[in-house]
Short mmCIF file of C-alpha atoms in Angstrom, two decimals:
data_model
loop_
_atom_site.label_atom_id
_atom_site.label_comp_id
_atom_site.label_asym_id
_atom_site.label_seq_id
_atom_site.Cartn_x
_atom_site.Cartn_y
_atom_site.Cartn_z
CA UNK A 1 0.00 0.00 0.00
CA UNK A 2 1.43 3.25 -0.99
CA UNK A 3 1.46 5.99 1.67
CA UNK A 4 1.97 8.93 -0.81
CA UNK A 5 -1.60 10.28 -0.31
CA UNK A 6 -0.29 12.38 -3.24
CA UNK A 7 -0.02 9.71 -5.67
CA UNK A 8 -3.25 7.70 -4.25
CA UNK A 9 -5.12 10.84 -4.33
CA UNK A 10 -4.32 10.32 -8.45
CA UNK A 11 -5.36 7.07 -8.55
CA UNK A 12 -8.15 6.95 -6.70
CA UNK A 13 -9.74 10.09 -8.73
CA UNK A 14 -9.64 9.06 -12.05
CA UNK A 15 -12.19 12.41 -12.87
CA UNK A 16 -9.62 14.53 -12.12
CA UNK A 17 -7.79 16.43 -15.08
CA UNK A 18 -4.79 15.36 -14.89
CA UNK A 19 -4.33 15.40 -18.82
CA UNK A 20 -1.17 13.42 -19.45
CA UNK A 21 -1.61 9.45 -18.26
CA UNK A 22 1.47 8.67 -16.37
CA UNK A 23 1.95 8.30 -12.84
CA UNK A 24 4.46 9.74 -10.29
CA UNK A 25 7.10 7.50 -11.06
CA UNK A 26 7.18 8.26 -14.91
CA UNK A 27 6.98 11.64 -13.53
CA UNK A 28 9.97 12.00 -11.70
CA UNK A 29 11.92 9.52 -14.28
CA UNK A 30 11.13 12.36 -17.09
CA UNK A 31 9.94 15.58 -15.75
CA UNK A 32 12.61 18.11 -15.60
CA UNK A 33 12.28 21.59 -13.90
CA UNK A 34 14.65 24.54 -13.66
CA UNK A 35 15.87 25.23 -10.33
CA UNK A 36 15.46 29.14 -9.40
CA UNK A 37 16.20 29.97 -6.19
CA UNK A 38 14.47 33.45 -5.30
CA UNK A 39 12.84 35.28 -2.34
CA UNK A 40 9.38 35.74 -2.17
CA UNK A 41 9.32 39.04 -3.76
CA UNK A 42 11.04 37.88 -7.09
CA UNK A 43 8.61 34.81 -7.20
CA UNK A 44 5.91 37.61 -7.36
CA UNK A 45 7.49 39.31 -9.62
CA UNK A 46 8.58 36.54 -11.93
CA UNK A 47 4.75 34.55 -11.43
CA UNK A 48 3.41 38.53 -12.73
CA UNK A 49 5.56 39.77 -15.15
CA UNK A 50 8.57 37.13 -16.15
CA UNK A 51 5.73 35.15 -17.50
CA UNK A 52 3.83 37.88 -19.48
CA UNK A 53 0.61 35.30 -18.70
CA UNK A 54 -2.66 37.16 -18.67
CA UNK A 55 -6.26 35.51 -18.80
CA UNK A 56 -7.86 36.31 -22.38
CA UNK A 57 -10.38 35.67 -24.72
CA UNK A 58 -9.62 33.37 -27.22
CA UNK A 59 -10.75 34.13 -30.76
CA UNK A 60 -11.33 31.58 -33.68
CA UNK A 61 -8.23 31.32 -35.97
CA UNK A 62 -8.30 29.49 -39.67
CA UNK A 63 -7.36 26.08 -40.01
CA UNK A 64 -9.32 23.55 -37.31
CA UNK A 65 -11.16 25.46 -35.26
CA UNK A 66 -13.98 24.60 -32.41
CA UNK A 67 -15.92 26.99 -30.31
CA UNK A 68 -15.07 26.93 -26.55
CA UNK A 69 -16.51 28.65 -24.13
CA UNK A 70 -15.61 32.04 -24.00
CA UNK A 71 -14.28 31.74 -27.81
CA UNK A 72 -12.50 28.93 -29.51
CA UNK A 73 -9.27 27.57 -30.69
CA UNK A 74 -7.03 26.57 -33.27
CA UNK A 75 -4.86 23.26 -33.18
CA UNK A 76 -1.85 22.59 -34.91
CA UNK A 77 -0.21 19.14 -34.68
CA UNK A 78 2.75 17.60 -36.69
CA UNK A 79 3.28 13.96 -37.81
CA UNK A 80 0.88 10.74 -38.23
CA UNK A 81 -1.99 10.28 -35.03
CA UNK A 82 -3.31 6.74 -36.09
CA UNK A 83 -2.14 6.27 -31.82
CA UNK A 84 -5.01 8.24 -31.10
CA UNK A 85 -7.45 5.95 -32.19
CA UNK A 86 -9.08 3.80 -29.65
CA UNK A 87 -10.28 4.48 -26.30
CA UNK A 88 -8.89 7.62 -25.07
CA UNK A 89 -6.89 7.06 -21.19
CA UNK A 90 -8.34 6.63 -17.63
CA UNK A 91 -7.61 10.41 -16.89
CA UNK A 92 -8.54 11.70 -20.38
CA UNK A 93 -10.75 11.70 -23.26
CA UNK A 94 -12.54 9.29 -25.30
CA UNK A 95 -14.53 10.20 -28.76
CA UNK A 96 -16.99 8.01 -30.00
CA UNK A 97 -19.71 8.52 -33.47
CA UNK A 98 -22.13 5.70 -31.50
CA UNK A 99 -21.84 3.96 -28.00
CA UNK A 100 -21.02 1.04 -29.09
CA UNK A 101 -18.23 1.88 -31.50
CA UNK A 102 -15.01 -0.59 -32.25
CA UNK A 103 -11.70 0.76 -31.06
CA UNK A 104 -11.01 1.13 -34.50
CA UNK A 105 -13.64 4.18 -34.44
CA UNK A 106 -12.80 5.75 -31.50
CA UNK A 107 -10.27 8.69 -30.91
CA UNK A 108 -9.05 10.25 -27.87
CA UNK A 109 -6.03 10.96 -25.98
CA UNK A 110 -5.64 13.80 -23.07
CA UNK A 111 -7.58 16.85 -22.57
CA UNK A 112 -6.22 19.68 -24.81
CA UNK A 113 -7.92 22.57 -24.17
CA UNK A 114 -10.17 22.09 -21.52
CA UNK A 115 -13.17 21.50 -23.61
CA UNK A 116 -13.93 17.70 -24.46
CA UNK A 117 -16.16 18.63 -27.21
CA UNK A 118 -13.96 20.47 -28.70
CA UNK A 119 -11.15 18.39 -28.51
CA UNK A 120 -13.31 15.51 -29.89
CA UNK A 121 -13.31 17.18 -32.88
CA UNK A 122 -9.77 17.87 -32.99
CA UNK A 123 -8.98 14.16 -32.27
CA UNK A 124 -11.71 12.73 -34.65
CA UNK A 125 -10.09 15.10 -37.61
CA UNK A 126 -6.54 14.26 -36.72
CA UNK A 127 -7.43 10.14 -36.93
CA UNK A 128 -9.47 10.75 -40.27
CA UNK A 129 -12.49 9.55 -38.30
CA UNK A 130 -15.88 11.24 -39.08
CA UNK A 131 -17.47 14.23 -36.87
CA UNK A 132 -19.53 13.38 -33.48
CA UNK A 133 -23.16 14.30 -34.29
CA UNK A 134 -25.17 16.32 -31.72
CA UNK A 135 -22.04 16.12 -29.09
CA UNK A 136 -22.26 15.71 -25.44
CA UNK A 137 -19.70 15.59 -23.05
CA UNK A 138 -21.00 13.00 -19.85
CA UNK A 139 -18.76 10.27 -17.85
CA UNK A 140 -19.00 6.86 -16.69
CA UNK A 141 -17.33 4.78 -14.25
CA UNK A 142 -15.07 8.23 -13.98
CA UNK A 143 -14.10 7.94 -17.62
CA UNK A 144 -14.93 11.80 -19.61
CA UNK A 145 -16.95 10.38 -22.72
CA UNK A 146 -17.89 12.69 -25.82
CA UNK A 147 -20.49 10.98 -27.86
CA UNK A 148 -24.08 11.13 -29.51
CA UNK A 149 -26.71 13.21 -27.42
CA UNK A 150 -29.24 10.05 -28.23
CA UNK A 151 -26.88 7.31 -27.40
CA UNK A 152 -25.90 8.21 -23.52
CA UNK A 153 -25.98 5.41 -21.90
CA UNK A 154 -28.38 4.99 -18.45
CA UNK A 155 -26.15 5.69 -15.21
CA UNK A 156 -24.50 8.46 -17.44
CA UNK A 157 -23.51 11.81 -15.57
CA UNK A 158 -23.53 14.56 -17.81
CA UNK A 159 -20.44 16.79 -17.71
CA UNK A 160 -21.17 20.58 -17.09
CA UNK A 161 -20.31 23.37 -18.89
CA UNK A 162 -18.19 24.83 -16.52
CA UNK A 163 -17.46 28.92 -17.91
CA UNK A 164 -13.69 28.85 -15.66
CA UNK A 165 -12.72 25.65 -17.99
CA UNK A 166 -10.23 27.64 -20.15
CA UNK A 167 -8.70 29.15 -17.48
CA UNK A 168 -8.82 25.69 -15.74
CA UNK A 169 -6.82 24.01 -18.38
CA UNK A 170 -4.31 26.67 -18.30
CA UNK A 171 -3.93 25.98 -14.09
CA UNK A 172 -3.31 22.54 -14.88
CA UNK A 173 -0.89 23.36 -17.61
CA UNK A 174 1.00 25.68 -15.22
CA UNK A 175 1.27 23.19 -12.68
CA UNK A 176 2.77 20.71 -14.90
CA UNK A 177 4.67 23.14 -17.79
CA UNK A 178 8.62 23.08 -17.77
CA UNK A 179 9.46 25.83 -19.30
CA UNK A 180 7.99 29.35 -16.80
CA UNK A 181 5.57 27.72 -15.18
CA UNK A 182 4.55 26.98 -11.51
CA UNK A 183 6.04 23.30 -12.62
CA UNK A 184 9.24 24.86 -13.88
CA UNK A 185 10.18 26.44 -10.46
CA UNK A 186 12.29 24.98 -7.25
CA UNK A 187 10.96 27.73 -4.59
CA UNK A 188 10.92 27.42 -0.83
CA UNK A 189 7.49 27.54 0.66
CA UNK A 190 6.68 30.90 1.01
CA UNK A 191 7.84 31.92 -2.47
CA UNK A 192 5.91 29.16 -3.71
CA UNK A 193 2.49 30.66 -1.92
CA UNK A 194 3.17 33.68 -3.24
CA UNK A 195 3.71 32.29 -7.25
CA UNK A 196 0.68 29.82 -6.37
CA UNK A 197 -1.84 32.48 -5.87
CA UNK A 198 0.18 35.32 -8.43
CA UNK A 199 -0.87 32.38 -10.69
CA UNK A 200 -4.46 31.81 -9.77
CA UNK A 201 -5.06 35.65 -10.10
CA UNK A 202 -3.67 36.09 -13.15
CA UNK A 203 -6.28 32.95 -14.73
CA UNK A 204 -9.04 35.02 -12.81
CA UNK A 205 -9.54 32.25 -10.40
CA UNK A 206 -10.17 34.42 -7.55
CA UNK A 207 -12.65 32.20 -5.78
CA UNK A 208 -9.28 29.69 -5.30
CA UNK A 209 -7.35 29.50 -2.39
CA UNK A 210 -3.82 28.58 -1.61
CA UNK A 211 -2.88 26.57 1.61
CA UNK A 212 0.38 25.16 2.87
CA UNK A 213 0.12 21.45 3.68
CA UNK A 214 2.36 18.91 5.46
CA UNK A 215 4.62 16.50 3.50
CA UNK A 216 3.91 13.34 4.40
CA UNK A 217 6.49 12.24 7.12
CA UNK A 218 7.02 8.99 5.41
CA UNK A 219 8.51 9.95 2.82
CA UNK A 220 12.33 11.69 2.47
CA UNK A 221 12.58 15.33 2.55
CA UNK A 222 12.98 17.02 -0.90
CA UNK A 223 14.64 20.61 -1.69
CA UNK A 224 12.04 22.05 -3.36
CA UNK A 225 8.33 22.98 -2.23
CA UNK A 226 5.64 21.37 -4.60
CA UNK A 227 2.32 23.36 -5.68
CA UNK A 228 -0.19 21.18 -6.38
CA UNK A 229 -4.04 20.70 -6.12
CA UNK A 230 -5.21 20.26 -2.57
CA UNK A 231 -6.11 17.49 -0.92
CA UNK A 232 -7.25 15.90 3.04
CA UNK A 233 -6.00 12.36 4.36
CA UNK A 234 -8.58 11.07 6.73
CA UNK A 235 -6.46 9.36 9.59
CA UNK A 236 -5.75 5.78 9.34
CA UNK A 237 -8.88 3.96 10.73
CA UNK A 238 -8.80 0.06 12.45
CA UNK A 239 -11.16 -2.12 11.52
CA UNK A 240 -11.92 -5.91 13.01
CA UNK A 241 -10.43 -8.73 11.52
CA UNK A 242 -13.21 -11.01 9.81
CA UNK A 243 -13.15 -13.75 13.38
CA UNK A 244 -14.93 -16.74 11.44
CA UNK A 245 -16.32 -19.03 13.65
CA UNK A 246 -15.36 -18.68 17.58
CA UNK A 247 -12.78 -21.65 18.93
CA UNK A 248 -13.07 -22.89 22.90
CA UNK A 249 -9.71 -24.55 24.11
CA UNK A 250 -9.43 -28.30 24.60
CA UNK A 251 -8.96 -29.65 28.26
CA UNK A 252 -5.79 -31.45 28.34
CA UNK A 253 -5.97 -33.97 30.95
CA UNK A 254 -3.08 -33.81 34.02
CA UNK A 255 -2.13 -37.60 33.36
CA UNK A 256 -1.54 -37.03 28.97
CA UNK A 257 1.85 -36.10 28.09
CA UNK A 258 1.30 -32.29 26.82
CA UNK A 259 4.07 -33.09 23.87
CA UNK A 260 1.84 -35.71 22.28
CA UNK A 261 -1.79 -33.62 22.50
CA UNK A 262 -2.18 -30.62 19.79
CA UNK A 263 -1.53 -26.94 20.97
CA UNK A 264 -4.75 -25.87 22.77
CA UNK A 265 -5.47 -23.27 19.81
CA UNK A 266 -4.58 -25.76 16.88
CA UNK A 267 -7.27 -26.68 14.17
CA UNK A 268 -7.39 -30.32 16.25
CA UNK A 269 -7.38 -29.12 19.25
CA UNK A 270 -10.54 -26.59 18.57
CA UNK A 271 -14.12 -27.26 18.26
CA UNK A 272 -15.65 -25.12 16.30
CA UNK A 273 -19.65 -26.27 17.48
CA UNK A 274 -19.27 -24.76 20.38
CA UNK A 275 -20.81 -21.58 22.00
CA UNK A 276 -19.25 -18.48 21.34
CA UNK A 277 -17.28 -17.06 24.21
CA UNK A 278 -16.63 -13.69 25.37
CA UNK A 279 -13.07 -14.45 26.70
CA UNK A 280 -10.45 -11.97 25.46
CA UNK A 281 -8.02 -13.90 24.31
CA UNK A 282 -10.61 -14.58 21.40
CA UNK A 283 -11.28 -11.60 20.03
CA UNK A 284 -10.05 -10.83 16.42
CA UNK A 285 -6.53 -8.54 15.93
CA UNK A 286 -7.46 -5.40 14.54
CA UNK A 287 -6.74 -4.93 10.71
CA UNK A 288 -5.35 -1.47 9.31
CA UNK A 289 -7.02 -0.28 6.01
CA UNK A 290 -6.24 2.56 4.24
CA UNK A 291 -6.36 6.33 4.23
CA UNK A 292 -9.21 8.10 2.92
CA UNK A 293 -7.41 10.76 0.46
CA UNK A 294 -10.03 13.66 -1.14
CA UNK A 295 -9.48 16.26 -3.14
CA UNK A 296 -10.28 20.05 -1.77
CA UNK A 297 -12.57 22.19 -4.49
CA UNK A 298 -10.82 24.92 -5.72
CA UNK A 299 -7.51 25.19 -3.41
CA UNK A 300 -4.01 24.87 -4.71
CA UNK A 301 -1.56 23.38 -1.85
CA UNK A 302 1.71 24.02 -0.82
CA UNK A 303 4.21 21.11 0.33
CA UNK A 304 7.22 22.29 1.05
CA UNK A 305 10.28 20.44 0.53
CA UNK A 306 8.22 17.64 -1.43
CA UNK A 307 10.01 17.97 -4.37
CA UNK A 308 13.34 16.64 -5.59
CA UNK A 309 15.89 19.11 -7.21
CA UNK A 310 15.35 18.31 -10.84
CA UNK A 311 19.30 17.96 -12.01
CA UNK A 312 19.00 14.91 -9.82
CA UNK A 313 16.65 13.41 -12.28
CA UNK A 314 19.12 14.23 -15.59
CA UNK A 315 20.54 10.70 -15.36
CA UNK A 316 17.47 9.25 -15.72
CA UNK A 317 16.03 11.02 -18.00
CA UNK A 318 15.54 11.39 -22.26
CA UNK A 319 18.20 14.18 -23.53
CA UNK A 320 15.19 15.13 -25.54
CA UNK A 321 13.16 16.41 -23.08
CA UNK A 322 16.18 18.47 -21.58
CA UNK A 323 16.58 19.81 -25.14
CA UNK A 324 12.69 20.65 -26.16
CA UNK A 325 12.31 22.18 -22.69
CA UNK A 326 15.59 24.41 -23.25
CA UNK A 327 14.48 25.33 -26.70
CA UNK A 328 11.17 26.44 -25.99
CA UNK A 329 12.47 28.65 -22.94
CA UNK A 330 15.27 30.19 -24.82
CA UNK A 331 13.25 30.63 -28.32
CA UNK A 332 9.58 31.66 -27.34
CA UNK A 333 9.46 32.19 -23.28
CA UNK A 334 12.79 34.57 -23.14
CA UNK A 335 11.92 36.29 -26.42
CA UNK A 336 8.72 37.77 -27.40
CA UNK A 337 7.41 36.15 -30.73
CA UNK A 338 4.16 35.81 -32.20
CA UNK A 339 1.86 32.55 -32.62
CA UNK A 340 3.06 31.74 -36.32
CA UNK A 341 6.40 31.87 -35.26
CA UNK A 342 6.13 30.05 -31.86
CA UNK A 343 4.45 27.16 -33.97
CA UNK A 344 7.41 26.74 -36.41
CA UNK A 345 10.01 26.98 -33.67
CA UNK A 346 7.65 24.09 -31.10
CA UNK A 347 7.37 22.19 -34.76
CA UNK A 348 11.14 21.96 -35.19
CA UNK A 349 11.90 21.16 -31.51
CA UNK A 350 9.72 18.22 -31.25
CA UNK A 351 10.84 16.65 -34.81
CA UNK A 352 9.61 13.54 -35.41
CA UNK A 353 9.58 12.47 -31.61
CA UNK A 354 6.22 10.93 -30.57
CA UNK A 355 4.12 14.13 -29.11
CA UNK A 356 1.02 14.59 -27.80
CA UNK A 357 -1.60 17.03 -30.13
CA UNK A 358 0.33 20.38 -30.27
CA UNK A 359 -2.43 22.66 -28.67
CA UNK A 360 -2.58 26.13 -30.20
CA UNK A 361 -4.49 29.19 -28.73
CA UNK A 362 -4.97 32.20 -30.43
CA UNK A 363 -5.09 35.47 -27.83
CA UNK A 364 -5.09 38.39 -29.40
CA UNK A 365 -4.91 40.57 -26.63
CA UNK A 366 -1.64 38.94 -25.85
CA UNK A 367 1.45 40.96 -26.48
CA UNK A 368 3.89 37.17 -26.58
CA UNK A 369 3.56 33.72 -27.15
CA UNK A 370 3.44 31.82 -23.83
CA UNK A 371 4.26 28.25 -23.82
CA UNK A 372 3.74 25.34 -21.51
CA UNK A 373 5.45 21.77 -21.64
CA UNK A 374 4.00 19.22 -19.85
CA UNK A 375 5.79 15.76 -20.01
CA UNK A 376 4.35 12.18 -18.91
CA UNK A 377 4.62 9.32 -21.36
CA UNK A 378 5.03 11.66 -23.82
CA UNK A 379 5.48 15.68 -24.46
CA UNK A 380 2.57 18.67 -24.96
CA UNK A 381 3.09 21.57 -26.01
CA UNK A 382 0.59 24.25 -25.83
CA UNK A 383 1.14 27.93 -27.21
CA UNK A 384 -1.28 30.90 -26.33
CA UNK A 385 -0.68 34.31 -28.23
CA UNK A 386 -1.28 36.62 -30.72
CA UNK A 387 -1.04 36.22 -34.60
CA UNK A 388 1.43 38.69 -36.40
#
């Protein structure tokens, strides 16, 4: 049983939007930060300004295009996507033209923008697969689900339109990016309230809070704090063993030799017809079960020293994510460039290494590309700016 409540607070939600499927210890075998080591008054100023990151409007842009709430989006991806047919993962998306659709007609993959319907679409053009009629977003058994309007299926939840989802997706993105982003940062715990909620205010989240919260004692002390989505562990709780049928000891008479009789609590020795007894000795051992981990609604937490300094990952991680990571920083977060030119420079990092979607957001209020790099089983890259 793991006692990271962090990591069983990811398994045991499977709703959450955690859009990359890959656990903690892909995580930490490929994620790579940058370590910054700043008071709390540069974190501020680095979360507000360094990252130019604003919360806009998003305007439809040529080329595929969906309409999100609060404006739409334009995709870009590079390369072949037949590995997005099939159902979608645990934590993501699956697209489906009828409910009971072969693998071979499904698409699906993680969450790119926030909005499942319109990533359906994205996914269902990039696998050559035909357009969802009359789409609806609902889940079941925890899995998110875009399909027919008149094929959910009974025990369905629909999923609501929720009018913070852009912004949402962005949070997430943050969290997880390795190029500017909350992800991207070693702070100590007070900078890292500070960035947390710089963050949620500049994504007009302002109904969020941020809280510090224990690392767990179990586990070894890290150098950097970790800012994460919040969560409560519910104590360890005892339970009684299951104490099947009650045994009463066997008399050994004073005249047998004790060596050749059976131990008074052995399967011969016990008769298992007789009355139950209230004698102590009899009563089952209690059995631990596990902690109940939730997840808080709308509060980023802080854990400090949670963590691990992310050059002591490098040996164990893909030179290519060190490189994509350095030339997004260096080529579109340090300079200012606009959208078209952000999507050549992201197209030539990646290559032809397997990538998630490339997500593309046009914001024409934006005065610079921003980028975010989120890595788990594979890479995504999402860009949000203005067109030249």
């Amino acid at each position: 049983m793991s006692k990271d409540p962090m990591r069983r607070l990811r398994a045991a939600d499977p709703a959450a939007r955690l859009g990359l499927a890959a656990d903690d210890a892909m995580r930490e075998a490929i994620m790579t930060t940058d370590h910054t080591d700043v008071t709390s008054g540069q974190a501020k100023d680095e979360a507000r300004a360094g990252r130019a990151r604003r919360r806009r409007r998003v305007v439809l842009s040529g080329g595929l295009a969906a309409a999100l709430v609060g404006g739409g989006v334009a995709y870009a991806a590079v390369g072949g996507w037949e590995w997005n047919r099939g159902t979608g993962p645990h934590d993501g998306l699956t697209c489906l033209t009828q409910w009971d659709s072969p693998e071979t007609e499904r698409s699906g993959g993680p969450l790119l923008t926030g909005d499942p319907i319109a990533d359906c679409e994205e996914y269902q053009a990039l696998t050559g697969l035909p357009a969802i009629a009359d789409p609806v977003a609902f889940r079941v058994d925890g899995r998110l689900i875009v399909g027919p309007r008149g094929e959910v299926p009974a025990g369905a939840t629909l999923e609501p339109v929720d009018p913070d989802s852009l912004a949402l997706r962005e949070l997430e993105a943050s969290l997880r990016d390795e190029v500017d982003g909350l992800g991207s940062q070693c702070l100590d715990e007070q900078a890292a309230v500070v960035a947390a909620r710089a963050e949620l205010d500049r994504l007009g989240l302002d109904d969020w809070a941020v809280r510090v919260q224990e690392r767990d004692p179990s586990q070894p002390e890290q150098e950097c704090a970790e800012i994460t989505y919040a969560f409560d562990v519910v104590p360890e709780q005892q339970e009684p063993a299951d104490p099947g049928p009650r045994r009463t000891p066997v008399a050994v008479p004073a005249d047998e030799d004790p060596a050749s009789s059976p131990e008074p609590w052995s399967s011969a020795a016990a008769r298992t017809d007789s009355p139950a007894t209230d004698d102590e000795s009899s009563a089952p051992a209690p059995q631990p079960t596990d902690d109940v981990v939730t997840s808080v609604p709308r509060t980023l937490a802080v854990i400090p020293h949670h963590r691990p300094h992310p050059d002591s990952l490098r040996d164990q991680t893909d030179p290519f994510v060190y490189q994509l990571r350095d030339a997004l920083r260096a080529q579109i977060a340090d300079e200012c460039v606009d959208l078209t030119t952000a999507e050549q420079i992201a197209a030539e990092a990646i290559g032809a290494e397997h990538h998630w979607p490339t997500v593309v957001v046009e914001d024409p209020q934006a005065s610079c590309t921003r980028v975010d790099l989120e890595v788990g089983g594979s890479v995504q890259v999402t860009l949000r700016g203005p067109r030249a």
